[in-house]
XYZ file of C-alpha atoms in Angstrom:
474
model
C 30.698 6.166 -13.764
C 27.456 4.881 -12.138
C 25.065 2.151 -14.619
C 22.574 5.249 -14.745
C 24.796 7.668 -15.880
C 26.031 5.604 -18.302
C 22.305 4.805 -19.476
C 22.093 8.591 -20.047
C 24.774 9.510 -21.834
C 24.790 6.758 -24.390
C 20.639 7.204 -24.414
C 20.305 11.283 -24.031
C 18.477 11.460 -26.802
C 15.291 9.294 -25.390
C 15.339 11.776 -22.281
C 15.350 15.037 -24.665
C 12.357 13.245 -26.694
C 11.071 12.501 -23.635
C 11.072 15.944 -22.375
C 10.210 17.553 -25.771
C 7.228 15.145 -25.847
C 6.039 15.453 -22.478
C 6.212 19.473 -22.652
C 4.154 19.417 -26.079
C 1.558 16.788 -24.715
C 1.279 18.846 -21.765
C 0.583 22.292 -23.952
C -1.809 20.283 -26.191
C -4.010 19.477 -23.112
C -4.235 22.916 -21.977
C -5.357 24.143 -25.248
C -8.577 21.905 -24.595
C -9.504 23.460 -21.428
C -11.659 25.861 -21.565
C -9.869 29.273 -19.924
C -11.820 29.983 -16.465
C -11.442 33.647 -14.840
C -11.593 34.212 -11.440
C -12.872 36.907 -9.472
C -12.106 38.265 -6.194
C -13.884 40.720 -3.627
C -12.634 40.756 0.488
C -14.749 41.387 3.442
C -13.734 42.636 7.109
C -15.273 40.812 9.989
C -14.983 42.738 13.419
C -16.937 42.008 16.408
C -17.838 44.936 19.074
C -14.977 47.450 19.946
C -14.924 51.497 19.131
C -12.798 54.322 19.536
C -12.754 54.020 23.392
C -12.502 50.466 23.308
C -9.107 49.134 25.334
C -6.283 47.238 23.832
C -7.741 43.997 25.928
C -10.976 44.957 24.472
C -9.587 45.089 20.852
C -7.593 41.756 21.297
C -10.992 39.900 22.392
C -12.953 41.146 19.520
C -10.247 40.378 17.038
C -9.842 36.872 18.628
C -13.823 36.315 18.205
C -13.211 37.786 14.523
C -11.266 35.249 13.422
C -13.268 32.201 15.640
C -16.840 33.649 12.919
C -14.631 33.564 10.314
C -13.777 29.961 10.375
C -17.633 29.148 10.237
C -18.458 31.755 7.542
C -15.881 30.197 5.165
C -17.753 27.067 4.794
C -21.044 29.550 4.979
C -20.262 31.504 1.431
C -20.920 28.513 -0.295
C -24.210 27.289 1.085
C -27.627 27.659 -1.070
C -28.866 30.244 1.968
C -25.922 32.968 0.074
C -25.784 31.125 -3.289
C -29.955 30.676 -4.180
C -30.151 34.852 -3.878
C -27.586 35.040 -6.088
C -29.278 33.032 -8.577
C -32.379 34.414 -8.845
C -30.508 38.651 -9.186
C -28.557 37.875 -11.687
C -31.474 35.224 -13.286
C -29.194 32.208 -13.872
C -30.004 28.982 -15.504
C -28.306 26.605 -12.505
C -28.187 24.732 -9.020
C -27.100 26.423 -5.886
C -24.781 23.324 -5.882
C -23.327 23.855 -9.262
C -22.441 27.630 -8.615
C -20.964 26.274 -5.360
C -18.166 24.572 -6.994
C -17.383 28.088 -8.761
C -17.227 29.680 -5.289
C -14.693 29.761 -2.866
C -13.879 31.201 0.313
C -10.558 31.571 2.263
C -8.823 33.482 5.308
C -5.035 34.001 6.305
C -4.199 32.196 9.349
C -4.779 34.751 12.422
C -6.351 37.403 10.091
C -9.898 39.009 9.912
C -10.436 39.583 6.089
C -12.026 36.906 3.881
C -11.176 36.233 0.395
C -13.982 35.433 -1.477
C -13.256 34.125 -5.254
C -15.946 33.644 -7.974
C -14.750 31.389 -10.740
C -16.293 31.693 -14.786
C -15.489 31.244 -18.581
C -16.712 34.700 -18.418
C -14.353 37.248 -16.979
C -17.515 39.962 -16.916
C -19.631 37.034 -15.297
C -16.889 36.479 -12.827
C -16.753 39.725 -11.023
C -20.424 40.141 -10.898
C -21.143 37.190 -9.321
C -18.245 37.747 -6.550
C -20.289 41.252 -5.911
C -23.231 39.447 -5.706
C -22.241 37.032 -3.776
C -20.356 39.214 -1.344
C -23.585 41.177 -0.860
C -25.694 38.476 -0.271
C -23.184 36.745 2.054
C -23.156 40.112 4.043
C -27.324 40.137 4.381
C -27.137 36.912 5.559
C -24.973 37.136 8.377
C -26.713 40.160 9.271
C -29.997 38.384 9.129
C -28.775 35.504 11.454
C -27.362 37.714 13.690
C -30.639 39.765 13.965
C -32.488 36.582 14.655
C -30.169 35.699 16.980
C -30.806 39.256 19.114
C -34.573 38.879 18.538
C -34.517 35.081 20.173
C -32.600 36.381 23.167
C -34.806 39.252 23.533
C -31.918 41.869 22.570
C -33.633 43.529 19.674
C -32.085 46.436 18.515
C -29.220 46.398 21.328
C -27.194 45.564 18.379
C -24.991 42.445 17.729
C -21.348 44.166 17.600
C -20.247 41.980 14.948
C -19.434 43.746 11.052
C -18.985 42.736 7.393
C -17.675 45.611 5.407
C -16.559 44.596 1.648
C -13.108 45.927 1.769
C -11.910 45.347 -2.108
C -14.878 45.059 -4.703
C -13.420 42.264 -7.497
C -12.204 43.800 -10.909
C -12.606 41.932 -13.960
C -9.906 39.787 -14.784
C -7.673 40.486 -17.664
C -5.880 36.849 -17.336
C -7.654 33.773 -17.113
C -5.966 31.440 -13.711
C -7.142 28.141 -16.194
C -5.196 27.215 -18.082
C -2.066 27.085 -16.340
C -0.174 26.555 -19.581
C 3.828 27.722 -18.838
C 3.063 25.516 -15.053
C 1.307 22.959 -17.436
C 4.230 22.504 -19.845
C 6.991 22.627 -17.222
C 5.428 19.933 -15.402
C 5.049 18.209 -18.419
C 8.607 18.107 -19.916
C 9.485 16.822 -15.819
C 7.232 14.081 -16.495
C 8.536 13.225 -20.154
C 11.773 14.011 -19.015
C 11.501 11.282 -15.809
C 9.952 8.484 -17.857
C 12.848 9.028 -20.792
C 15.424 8.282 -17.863
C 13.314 5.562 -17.027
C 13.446 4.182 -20.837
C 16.781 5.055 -21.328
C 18.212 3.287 -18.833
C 15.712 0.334 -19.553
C 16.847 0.114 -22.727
C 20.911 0.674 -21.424
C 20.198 -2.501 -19.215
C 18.343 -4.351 -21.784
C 20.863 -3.697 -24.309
C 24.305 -6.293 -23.975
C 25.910 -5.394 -27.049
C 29.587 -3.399 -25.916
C 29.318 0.027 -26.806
C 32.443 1.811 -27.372
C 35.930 2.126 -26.206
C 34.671 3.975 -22.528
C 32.775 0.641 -21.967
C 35.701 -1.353 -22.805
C 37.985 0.419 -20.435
C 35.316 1.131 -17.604
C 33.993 -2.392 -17.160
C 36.902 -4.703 -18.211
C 39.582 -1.777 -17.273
C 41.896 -2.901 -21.071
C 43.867 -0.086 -22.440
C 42.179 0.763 -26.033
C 44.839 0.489 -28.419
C 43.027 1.759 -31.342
C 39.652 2.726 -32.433
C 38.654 1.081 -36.065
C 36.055 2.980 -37.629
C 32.838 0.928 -39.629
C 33.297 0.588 -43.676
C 30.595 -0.641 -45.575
C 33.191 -1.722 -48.016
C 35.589 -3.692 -45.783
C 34.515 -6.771 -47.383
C 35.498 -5.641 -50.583
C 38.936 -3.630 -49.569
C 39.956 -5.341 -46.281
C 43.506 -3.688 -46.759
C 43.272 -0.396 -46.516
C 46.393 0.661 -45.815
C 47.159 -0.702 -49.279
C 43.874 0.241 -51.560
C 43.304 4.113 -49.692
C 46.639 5.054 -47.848
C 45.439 8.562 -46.761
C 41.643 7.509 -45.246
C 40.657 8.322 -41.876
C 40.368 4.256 -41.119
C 44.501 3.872 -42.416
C 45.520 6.373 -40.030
C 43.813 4.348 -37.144
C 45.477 1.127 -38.140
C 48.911 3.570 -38.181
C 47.680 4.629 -34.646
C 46.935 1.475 -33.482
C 50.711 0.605 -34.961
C 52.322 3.414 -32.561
C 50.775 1.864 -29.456
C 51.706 -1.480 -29.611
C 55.164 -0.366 -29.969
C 55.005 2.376 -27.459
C 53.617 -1.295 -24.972
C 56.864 -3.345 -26.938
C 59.281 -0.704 -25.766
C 58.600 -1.476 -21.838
C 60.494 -3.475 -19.944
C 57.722 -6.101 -19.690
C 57.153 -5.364 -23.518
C 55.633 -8.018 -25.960
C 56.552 -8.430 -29.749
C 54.749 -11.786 -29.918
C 51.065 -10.726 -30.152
C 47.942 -13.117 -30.987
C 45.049 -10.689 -32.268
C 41.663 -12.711 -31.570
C 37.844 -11.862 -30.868
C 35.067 -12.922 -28.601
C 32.904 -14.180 -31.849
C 33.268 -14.618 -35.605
C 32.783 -11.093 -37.827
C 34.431 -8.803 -35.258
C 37.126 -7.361 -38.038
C 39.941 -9.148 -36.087
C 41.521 -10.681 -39.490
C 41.347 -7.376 -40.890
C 42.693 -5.718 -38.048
C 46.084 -8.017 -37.625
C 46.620 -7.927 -41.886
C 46.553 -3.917 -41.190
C 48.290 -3.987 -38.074
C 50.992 -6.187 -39.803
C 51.139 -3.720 -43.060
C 51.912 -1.248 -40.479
C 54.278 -2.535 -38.879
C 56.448 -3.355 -41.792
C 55.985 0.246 -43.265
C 57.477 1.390 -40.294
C 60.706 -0.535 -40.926
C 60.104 -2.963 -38.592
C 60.554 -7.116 -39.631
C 57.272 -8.248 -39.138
C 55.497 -12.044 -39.947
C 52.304 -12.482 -39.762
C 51.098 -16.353 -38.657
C 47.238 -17.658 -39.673
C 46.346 -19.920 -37.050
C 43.221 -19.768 -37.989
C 42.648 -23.470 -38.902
C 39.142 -23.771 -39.451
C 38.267 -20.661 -40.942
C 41.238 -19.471 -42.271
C 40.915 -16.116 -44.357
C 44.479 -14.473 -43.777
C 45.476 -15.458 -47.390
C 42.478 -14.108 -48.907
C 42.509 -10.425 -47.376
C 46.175 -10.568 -48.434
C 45.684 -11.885 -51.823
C 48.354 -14.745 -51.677
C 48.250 -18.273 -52.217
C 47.334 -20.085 -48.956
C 46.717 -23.694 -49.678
C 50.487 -24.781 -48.097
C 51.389 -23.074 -44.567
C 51.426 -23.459 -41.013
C 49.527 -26.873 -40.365
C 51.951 -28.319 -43.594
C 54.507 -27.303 -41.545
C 53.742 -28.844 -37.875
C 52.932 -31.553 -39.303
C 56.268 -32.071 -40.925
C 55.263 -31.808 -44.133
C 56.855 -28.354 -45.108
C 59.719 -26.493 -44.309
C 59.303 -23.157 -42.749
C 61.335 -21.330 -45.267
C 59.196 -23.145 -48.081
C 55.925 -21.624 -46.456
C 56.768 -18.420 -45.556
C 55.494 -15.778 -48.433
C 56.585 -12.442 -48.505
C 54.343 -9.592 -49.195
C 55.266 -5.798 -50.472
C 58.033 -4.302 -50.606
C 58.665 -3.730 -46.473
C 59.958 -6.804 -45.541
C 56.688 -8.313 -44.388
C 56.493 -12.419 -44.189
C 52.797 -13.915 -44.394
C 52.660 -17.736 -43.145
C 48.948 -18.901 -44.607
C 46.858 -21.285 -42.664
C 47.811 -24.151 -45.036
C 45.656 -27.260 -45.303
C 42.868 -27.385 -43.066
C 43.254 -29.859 -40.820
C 41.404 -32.499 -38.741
C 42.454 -31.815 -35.286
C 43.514 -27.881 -35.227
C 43.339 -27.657 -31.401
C 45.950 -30.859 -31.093
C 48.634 -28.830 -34.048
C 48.004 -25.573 -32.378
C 48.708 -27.144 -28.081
C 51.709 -29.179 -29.584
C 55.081 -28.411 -28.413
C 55.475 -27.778 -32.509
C 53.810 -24.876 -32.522
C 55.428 -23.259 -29.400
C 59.116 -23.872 -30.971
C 58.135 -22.170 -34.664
C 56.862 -19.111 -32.632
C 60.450 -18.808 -30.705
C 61.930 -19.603 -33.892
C 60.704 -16.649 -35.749
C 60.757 -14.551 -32.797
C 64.568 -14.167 -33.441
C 64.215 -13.571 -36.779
C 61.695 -10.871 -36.444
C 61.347 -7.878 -34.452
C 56.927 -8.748 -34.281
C 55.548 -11.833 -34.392
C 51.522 -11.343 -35.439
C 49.373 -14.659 -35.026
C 45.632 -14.764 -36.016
C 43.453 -17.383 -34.283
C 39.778 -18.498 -34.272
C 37.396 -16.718 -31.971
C 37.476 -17.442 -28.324
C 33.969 -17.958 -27.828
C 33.720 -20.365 -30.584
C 36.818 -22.734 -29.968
C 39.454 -23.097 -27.155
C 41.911 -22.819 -30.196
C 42.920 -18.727 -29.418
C 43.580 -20.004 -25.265
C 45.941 -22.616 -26.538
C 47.702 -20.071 -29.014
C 47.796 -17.626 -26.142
C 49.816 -19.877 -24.072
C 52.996 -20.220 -26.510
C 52.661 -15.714 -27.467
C 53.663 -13.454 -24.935
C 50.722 -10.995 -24.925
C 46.812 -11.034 -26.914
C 45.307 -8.663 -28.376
C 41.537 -8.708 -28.175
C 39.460 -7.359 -30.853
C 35.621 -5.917 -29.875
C 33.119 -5.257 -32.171
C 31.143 -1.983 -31.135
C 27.582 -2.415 -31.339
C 27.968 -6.431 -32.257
C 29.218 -8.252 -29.862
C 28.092 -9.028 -25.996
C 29.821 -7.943 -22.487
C 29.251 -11.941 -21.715
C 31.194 -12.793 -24.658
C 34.041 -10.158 -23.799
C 33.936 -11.203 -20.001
C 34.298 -14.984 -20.629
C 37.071 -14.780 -23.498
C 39.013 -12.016 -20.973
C 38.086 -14.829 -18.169
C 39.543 -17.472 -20.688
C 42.824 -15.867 -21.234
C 43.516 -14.984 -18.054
C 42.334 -18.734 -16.604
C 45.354 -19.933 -18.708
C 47.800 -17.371 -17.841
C 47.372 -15.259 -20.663
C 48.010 -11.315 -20.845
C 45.387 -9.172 -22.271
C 47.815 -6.411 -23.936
C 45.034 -4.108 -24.660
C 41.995 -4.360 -27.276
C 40.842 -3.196 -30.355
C 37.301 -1.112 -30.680
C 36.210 -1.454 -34.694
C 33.216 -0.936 -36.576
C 32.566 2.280 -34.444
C 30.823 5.645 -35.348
C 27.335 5.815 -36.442
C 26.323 4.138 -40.134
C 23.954 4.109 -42.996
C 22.578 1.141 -45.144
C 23.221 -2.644 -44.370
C 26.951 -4.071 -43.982
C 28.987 -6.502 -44.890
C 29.921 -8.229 -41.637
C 27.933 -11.296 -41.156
C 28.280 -14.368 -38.784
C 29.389 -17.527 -39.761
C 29.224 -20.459 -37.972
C 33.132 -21.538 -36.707
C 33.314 -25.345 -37.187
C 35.867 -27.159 -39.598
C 35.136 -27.042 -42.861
C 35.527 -29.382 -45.896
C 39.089 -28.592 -47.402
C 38.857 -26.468 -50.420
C 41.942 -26.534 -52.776
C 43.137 -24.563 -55.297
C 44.098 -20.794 -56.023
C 43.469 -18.153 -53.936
C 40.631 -16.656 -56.234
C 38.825 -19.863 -55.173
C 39.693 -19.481 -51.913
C 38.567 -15.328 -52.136
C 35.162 -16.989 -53.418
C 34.415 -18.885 -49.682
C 36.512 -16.343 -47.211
C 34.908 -14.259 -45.559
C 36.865 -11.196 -42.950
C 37.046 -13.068 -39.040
């Protein structure tokens, strides 16, 4: 799909709008002009020939027909035709200003004139193309007269005729306005400079929109499509608080895929779920994801690695104060940290205490050996990490999981961000499994989802209503 394609069909309303508005400015214009009629009488010009005359004869005077013609066109025009005219029908103007109402024109190789009278009046109109037809006529005759008289051929006759062929009628439909031509060349116009803005705007615009983008410009398979809740602050589980919602079945979905990609030969059950930047719904996403999974019979644990921001515990509304970095640290056991959740069989492992040096816990050989460890004990092995574009904490998580899930905000986030965490993984070996389009369709009012700045933070203790109080969905 070409960049101006795209433009329009993500921006086709600015070219309707710009149609719509081009046609009505267009219409609005011709209602000012004032609606001109025009008038039109024809004259025959033949020079010498008669009944006897020979075909020769009859080609030569048709020939010197059309040779007057050429100079009487620009004749009709003059004040010699136009001042006569004038002073019959007692006007109130210039021989130059009726000039630009008059007109004159002949078909290429013919002998008939056109002669076209233009007026706000339609009455007006045709009596001034009979007048000036008449006085056109007199005047040729009187030049050719005095042309006989100064060559001393007076009364021999000049052989050349004007005979009004078709007197003008009074016109019924005014040729000014031209208000259908008018308006069609108006919605063109609108229509060319809403392409124009729309695919301004399209270029302008680096947010990612929607799972086409995704797939067209990064070529990911689009595991799932997350629609936009207002409330997801509030109710980040959904498949627990509204089981039947159009946003649980998409998390469901999104379930079926990633085992439909498991079941391959080349399949992955160890999956790290991350983002480009913070509030892209991907902590959300992998606590769904995970609740999914487990419904579905399957042995599931879910890992925060998330230590800096960690909000895992807080969306699942467990204690997360003792976890994973307790536990690389040597501080924990992993049976002592691992918290089960429902009644499906699903593990949670909480970030634990934050700790100073997250990227060192998360790149140690520690780390790599818990996720083979649970890997046998699970049949999908979920690990949330810190945005990519924030820390290199998701690249070094990526290294020890066997496939990444990437998680793209629609409407939020940028293509640079997506191309440099895609550019990120891949630098360190990583596979992209597929991504995650949320917060799509269209949305009223203000939400929740607001960036936070991803840098270690003080350690907070205590229960996890305190820690509810400072989380906030990654």
């Amino acid at each position: 799909m070409t960049p101006l394609l795209k433009a329009l069909l993500s921006r086709w309303y600015i070219v309707v709008a710009g149609i719509l508005l081009g046609c009505a400015a267009a219409m609005a214009l011709s209602a000012t002009v004032t609606p001109q009629y025009r008038a039109t009488t024809k004259l025959w010009v033949s020079v010498g020939g008669d009944a006897e005359s020979s075909a020769l004869e009859l080609a030569q005077g048709s020939n010197a027909a059309q040779q007057r013609i050429r100079s009487y066109l620009d004749l009709v025009s003059q004040p010699i035709v136009l001042e006569p005219v004038i002073e019959e029908l007692g006007m109130s103007t210039s021989a130059d200003a009726l000039a630009r109402a008059v007109s004159a024109t002949s078909p290429t190789g013919s002998v008939v004139m056109e002669v076209s009278v233009t007026s706000p009046d339609p009455q007006r109109a045709a009596a001034l193309a009979e007048a000036v037809a008449r006085s056109f006529t007199e005047v040729v005759q009187q030049r050719l007269d005095a042309n006989a008289n100064a060559d001393g051929n007076a009364g021999a006759g000049t052989g050349v005729t004007v005979t009004e062929t078709s007197p003008p009628t009074v016109p019924t439909t005014p040729t000014e306005p031209r208000t259908t031509a008018n308006a069609a060349l108006g919605a063109l116009a609108g229509g060319a400079v809403g392409v124009l803005a729309a695919f301004l705007w399209w270029s302008l615009d680096t947010k990612v929109r929607g799972r086409d983008e995704i797939q067209s410009t990064w070529d990911l398979a689009v595991l799932g499509d997350i629609g936009f809740d207002q409330e997801a602050t509030k109710r980040p589980l959904i498949l627990r608080d509204e089981r039947a919602s159009v946003r649980a079945e998409a998390f469901r979905s999104l379930r079926t895929n990633v085992q439909f990609l498991a079941s391959r030969p080349e399949g992955a059950r160890t999956v790290a779920v991350t983002s480009s930047r913070p509030s892209e719904g991907k902590t959300t996403t992998i606590a769904n994801l995970a609740v999914a999974l487990a419904e579905g019979g399957l042995r599931t644990v879910v890992i925060d690695a998330d230590l800096r921001r960690p909000n895992l515990a807080n969306v699942m509304g467990v204690e997360g104060s003792v976890g994973l970095s307790d536990l690389l640290i040597g501080r924990a056991e992993l049976e002592d940290v691992l918290q089960p959740w429902g009644t499906a069989g699903l593990q949670l492992l909480p970030a634990g205490t934050i700790p100073p040096n997250p990227s060192e816990l998360l790149g140690s050989p520690a780390f790599g050996a818990l996720i083979e460890a649970v890997s046998e004990d699970f049949d999908y092995v979920l690990v949330d990490t810190p945005p990519l574009g924030s820390v290199s904490d998701a690249a070094l998580v990526s290294a020890s999981v066997q496939n990444v899930l990437l998680v793209v905000a629609s409407g939020r986030v940028r293509r640079a961000d997506v191309s440099a965490s895609i550019e990120a993984l891949r630098t360190v070996g990583s596979t992209v499994q597929g991504a995650v389009v949320t917060m799509t369709r269209s949305r009223a009012g203000k939400d929740r989802y607001t960036e936070y700045a991803y840098s270690a933070q003080p350690v907070v203790r205590g229960s996890a209503q305190r820690m509810r109080k400072r989380g906030s969905t990654a």
